[in-house]
C-alpha positions as a LaTeX table, in Angstrom:
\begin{tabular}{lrrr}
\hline
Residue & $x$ (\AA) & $y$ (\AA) & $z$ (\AA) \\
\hline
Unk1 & 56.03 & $-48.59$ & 129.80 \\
Unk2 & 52.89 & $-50.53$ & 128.50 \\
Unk3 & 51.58 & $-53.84$ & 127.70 \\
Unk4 & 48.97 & $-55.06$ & 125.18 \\
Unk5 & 46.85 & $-57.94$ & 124.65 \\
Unk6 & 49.31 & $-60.28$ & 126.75 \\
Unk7 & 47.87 & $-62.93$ & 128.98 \\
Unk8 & 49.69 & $-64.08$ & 132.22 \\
Unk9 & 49.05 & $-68.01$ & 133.91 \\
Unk10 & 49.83 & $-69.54$ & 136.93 \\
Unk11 & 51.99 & $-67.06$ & 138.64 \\
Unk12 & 52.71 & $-65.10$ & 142.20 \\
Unk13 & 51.40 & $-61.90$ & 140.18 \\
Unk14 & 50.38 & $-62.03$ & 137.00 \\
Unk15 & 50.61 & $-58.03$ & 135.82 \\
Unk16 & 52.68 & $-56.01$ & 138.42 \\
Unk17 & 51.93 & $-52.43$ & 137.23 \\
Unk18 & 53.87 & $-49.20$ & 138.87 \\
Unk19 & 55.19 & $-46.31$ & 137.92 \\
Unk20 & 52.72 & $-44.65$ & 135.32 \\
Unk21 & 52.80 & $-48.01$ & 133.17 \\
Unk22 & 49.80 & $-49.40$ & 131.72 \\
Unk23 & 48.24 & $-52.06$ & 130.59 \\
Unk24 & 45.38 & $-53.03$ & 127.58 \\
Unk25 & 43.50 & $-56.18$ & 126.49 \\
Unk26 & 45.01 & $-58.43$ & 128.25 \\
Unk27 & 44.12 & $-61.54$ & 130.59 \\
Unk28 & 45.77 & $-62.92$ & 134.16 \\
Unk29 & 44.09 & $-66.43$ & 134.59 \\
Unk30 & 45.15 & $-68.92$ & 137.48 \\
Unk31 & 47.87 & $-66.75$ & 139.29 \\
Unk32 & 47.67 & $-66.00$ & 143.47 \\
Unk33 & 46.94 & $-62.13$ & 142.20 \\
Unk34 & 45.50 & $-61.44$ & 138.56 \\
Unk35 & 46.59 & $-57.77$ & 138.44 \\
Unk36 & 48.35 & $-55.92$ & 141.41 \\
Unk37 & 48.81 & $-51.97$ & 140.45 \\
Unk38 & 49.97 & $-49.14$ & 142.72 \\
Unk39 & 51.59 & $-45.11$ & 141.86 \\
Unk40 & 49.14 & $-44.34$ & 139.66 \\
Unk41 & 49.28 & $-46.92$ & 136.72 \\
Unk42 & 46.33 & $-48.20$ & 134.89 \\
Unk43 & 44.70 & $-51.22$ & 133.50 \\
Unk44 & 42.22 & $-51.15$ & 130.77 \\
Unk45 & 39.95 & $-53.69$ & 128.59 \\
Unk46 & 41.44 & $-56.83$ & 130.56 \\
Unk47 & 40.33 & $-59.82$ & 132.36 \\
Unk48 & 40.83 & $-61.09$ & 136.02 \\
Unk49 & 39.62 & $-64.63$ & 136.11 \\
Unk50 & 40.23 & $-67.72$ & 138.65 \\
Unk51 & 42.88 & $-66.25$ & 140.62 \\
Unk52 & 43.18 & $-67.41$ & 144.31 \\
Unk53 & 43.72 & $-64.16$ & 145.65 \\
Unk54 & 42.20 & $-60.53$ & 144.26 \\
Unk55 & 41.66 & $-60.18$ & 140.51 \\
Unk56 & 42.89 & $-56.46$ & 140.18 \\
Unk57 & 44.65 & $-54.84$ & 143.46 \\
Unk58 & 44.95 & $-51.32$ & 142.84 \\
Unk59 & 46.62 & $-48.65$ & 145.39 \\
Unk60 & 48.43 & $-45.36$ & 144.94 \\
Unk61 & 45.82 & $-43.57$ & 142.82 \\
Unk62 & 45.65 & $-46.56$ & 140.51 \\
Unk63 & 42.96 & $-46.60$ & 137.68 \\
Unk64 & 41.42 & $-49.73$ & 136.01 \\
Unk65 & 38.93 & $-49.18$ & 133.56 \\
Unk66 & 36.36 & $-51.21$ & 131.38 \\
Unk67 & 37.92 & $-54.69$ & 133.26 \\
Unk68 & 36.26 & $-58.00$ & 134.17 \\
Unk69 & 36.54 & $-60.42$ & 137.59 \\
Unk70 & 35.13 & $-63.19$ & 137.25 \\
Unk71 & 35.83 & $-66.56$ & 139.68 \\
Unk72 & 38.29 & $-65.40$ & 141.75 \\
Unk73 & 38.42 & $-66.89$ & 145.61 \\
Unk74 & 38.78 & $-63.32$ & 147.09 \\
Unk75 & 37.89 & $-60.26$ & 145.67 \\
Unk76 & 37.21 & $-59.37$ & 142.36 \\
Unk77 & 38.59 & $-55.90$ & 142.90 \\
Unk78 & 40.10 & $-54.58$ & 145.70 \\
Unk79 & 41.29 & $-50.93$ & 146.21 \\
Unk80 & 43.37 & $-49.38$ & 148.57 \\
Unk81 & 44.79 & $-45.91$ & 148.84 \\
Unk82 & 42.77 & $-43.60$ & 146.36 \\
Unk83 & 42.19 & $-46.65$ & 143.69 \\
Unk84 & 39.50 & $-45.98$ & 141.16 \\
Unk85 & 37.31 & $-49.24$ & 139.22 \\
Unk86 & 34.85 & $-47.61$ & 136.49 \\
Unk87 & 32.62 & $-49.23$ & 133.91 \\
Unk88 & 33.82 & $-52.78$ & 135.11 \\
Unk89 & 32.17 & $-56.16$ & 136.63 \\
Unk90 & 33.07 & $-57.90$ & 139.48 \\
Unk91 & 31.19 & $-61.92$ & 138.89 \\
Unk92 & 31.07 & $-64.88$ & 140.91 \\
Unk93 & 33.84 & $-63.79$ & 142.89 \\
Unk94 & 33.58 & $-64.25$ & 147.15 \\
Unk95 & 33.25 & $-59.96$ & 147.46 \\
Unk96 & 33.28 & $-58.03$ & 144.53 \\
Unk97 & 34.48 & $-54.97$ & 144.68 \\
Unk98 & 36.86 & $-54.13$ & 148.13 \\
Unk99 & 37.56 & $-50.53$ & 148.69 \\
Unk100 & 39.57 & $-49.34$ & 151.12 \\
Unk101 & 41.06 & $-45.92$ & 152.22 \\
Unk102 & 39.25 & $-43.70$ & 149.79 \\
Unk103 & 38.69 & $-45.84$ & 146.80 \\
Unk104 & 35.87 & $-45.33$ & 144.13 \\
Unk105 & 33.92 & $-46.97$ & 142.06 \\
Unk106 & 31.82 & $-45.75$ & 139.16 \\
Unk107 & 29.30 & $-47.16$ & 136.56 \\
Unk108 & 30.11 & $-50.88$ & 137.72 \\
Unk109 & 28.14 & $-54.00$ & 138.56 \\
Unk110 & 28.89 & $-56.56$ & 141.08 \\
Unk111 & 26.78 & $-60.00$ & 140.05 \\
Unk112 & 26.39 & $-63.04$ & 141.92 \\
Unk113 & 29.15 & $-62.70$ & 144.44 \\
Unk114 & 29.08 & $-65.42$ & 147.36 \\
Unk115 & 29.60 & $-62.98$ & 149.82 \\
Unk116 & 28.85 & $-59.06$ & 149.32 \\
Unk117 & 28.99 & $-57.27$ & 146.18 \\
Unk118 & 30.06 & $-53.76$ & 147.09 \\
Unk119 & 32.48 & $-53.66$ & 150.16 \\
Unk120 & 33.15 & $-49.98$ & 151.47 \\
Unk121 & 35.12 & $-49.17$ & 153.99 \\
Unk122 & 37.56 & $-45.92$ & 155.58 \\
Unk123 & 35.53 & $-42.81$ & 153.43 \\
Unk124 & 35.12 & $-45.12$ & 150.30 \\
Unk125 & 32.49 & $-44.21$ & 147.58 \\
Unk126 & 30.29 & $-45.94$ & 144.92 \\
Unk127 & 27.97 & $-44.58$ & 142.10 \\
Unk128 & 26.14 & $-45.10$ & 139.33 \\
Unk129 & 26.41 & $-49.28$ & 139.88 \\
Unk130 & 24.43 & $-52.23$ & 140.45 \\
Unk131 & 24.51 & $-54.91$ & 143.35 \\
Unk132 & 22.63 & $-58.26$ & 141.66 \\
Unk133 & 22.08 & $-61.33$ & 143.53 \\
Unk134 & 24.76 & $-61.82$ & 145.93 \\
Unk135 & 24.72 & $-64.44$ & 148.62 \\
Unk136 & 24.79 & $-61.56$ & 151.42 \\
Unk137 & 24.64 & $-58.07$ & 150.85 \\
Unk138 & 24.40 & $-55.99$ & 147.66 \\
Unk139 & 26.47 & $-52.87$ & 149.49 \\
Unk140 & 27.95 & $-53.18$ & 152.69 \\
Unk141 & 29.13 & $-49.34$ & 154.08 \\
Unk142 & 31.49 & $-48.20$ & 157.16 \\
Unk143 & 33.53 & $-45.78$ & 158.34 \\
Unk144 & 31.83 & $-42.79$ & 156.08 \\
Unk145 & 31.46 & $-44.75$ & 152.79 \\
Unk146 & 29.00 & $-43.48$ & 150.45 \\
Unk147 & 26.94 & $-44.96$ & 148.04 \\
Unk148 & 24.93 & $-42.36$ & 145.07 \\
Unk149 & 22.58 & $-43.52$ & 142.19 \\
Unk150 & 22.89 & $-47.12$ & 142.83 \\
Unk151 & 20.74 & $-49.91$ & 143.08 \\
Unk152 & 20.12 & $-53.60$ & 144.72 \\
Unk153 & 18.09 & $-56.56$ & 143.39 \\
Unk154 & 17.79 & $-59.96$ & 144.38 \\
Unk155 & 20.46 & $-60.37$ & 147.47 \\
Unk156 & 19.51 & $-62.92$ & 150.35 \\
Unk157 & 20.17 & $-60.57$ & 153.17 \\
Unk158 & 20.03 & $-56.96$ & 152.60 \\
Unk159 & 20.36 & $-54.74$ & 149.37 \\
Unk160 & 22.21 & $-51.68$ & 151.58 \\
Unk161 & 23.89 & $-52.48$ & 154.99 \\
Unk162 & 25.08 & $-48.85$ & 156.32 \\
Unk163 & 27.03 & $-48.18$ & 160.01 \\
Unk164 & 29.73 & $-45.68$ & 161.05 \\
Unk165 & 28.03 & $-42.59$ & 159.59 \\
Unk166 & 27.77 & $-43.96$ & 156.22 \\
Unk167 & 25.30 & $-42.43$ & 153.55 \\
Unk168 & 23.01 & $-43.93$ & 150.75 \\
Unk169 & 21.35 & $-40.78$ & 148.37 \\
Unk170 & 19.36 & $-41.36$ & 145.25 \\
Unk171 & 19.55 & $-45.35$ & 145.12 \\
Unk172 & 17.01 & $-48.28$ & 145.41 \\
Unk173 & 16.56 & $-51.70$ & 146.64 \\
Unk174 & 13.93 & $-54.27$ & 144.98 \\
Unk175 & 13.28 & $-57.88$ & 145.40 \\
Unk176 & 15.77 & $-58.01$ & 148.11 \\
Unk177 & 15.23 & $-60.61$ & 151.04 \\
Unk178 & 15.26 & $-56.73$ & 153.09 \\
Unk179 & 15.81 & $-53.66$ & 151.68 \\
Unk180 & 17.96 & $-51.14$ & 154.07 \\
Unk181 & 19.78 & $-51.82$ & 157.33 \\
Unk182 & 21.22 & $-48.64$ & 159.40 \\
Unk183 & 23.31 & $-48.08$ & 162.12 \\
Unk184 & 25.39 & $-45.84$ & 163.95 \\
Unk185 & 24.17 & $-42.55$ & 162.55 \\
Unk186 & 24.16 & $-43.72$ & 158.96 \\
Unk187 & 21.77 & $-42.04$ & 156.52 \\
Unk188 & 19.81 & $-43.03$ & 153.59 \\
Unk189 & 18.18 & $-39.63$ & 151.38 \\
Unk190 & 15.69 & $-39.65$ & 148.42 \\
Unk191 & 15.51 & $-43.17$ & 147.75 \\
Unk192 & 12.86 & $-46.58$ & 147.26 \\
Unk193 & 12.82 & $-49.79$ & 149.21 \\
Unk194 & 10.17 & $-51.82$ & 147.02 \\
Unk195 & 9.23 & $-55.64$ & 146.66 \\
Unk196 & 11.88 & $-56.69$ & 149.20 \\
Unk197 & 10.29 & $-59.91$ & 150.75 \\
Unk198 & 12.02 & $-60.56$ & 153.99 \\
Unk199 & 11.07 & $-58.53$ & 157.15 \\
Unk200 & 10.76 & $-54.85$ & 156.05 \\
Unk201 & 12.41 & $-52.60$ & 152.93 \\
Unk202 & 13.98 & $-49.74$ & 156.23 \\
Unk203 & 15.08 & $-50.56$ & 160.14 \\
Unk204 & 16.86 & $-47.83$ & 161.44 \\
Unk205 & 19.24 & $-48.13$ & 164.81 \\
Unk206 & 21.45 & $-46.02$ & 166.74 \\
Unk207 & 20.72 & $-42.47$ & 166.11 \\
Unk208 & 20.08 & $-43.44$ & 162.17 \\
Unk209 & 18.28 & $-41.63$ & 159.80 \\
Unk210 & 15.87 & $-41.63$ & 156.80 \\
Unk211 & 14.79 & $-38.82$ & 154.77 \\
Unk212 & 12.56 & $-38.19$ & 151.83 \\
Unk213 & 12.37 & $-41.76$ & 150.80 \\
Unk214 & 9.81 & $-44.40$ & 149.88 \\
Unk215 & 8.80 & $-48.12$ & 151.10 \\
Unk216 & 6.13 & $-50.25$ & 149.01 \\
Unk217 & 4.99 & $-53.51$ & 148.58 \\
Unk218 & 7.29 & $-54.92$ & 150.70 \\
Unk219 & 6.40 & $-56.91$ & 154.12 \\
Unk220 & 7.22 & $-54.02$ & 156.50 \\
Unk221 & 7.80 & $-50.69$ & 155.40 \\
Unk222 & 9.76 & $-48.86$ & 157.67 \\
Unk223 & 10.97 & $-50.39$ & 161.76 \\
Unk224 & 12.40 & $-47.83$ & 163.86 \\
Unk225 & 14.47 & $-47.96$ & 166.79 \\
Unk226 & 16.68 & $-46.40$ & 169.19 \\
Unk227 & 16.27 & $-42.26$ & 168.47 \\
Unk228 & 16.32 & $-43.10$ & 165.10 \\
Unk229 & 14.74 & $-40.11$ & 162.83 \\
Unk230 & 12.83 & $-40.39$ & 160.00 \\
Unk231 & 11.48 & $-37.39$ & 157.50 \\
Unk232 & 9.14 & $-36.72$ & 154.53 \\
Unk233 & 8.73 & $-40.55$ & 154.12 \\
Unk234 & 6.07 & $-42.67$ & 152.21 \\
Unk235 & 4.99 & $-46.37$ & 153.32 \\
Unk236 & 2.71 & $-47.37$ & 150.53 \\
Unk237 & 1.40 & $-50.46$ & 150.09 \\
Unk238 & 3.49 & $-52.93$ & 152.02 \\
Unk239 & 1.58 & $-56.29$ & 153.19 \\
Unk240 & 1.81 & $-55.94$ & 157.08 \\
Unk241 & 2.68 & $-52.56$ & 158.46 \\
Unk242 & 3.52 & $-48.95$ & 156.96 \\
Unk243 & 5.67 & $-47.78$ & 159.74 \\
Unk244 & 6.91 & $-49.39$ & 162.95 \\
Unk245 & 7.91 & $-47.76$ & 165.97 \\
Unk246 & 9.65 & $-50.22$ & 168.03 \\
Unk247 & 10.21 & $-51.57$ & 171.66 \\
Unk248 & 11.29 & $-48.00$ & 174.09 \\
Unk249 & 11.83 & $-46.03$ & 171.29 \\
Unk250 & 12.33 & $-42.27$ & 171.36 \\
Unk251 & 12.11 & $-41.88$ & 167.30 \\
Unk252 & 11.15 & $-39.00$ & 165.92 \\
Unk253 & 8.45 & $-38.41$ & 162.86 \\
Unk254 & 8.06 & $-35.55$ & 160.89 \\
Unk255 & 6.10 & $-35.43$ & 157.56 \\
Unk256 & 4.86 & $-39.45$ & 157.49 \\
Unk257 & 2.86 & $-40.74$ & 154.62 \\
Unk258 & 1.33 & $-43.95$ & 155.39 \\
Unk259 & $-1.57$ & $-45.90$ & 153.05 \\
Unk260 & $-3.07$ & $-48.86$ & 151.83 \\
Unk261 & $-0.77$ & $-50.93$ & 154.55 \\
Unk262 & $-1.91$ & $-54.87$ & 155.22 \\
Unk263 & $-2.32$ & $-54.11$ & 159.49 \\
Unk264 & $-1.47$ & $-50.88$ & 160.37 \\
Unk265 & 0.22 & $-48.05$ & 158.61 \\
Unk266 & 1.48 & $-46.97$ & 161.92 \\
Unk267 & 2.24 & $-49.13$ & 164.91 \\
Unk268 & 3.85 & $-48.52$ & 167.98 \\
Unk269 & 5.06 & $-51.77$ & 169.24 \\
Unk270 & 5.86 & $-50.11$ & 172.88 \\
\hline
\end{tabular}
């Protein structure tokens, strides 16, 4: 079954969609959940807005597609269960995109979110999409998430927060308040940490690593601690120090460019 360019108000749910159904062009304003999808039906072209719940809730291989959040109190999307968001925008919402349990999310942009833009949790993944100022974090990561070809700009805590082996390849954060938090064994690959403004565009923690990536102009380029590792790295640039090797730490260094730092372009803060 399918619907088209229908609009739903003030209800429990405004679109349930199961079953293979679909729905097109249409709008779920003012309900406790905008959209709520599950065995593998799909949602294009619509518009979650000013729900008190989620916008769309998609589980059970669910696809939505070309959609808009905007305004909702929860999530703008949340996925559970092998869900799938692409080409959409999660706005003003308190998280913007939730994944859970394998979702992904493709060629989307989470914008001025009063929490975290990109929420990834249990093996979720993210690419090709943009994190804009959000009150927290651009892309928060756990339990395996990945994020590929992705960038943040302009969020008041950290563009990428990683822990629980998660991985950040190919992406960037500018004009962050910091650039890239990592924990637990997390890894970030062959990406920039530029103009962030806070404390320093890479910390590493626990047994964290960096590799083949790039920190300029912000304060601090790149604080390591805890056996974190760090390879083929560039701190260009930044106003106070290129690389920072912090408190007992047994990090390791291989392959360190550091230039043109405020203070030091490396310091070992032992």
């Amino acid at each position: 079954s399918s619907i088209t360019d229908s609009t739903a108000n003030y209800n429990n749910r405004g679109f349930q969609v199961q079953d293979f159904s679909s729905v097109t062009d249409s709008t779920a304003n003012y309900n406790l959940r905008g959209f709520y999808l599950y065995a593998s039906s799909t949602v294009t072209s619509s518009t979650s807005n000013s729900n008190y719940n989620n916008g769309f809730e998609l589980s059970g291989s669910s696809i939505v597609t070309d959609s808009i959040a905007q305004n909702n109190v929860e999530s703008g999307f949340i996925l559970h269960i092998n869900g799938s968001v692409t080409d959409s925008l999660a706005e003003n919402n308190s998280v913007g995109f939730r994944s859970y349990n394998v979702g992904t999310v493709t060629d989307s942009i989470a914008n001025g979110n009063s929490n975290v833009g990109f929420y990834l949790v249990s093996s979720s993944s993210v690419t090709d999409s943009t994190a804009n100022d959000n009150s927290e974090y651009g892309f928060y990561l756990s339990d395996s998430s990945s994020v590929t070809d992705s960038t943040a700009s302009d969020n008041d805590i950290y563009g990428f927060y990683l822990s629980d082996s998660s991985s950040v390849t190919d992406s960037t954060a500018s004009d962050n308040y910091n650039g890239f938090s990592l924990h637990d064994s997390s890894s970030v690959t062959d990406s920039i940490a530029n103009n962030n403004h806070g404390v320093v565009g890479f910390v590493l923690f626990q047994l964290s690593s960096v590799i083949s990536s790039t920190a300029n102009n912000n304060n601090n380029g790149f604080n390591l601690y805890g056996s974190s590792f760090a390879e083929n790295i560039v701190a260009l640039d930044n106003q106070i120090d290129g690389v920072i090797l912090q408190g007992d730490s047994s990090s390791l260094l291989t392959g360190i460019t550091s230039c043109g730092n405020g203070a030091h372009d490396i310091f070992s803060n032992f």
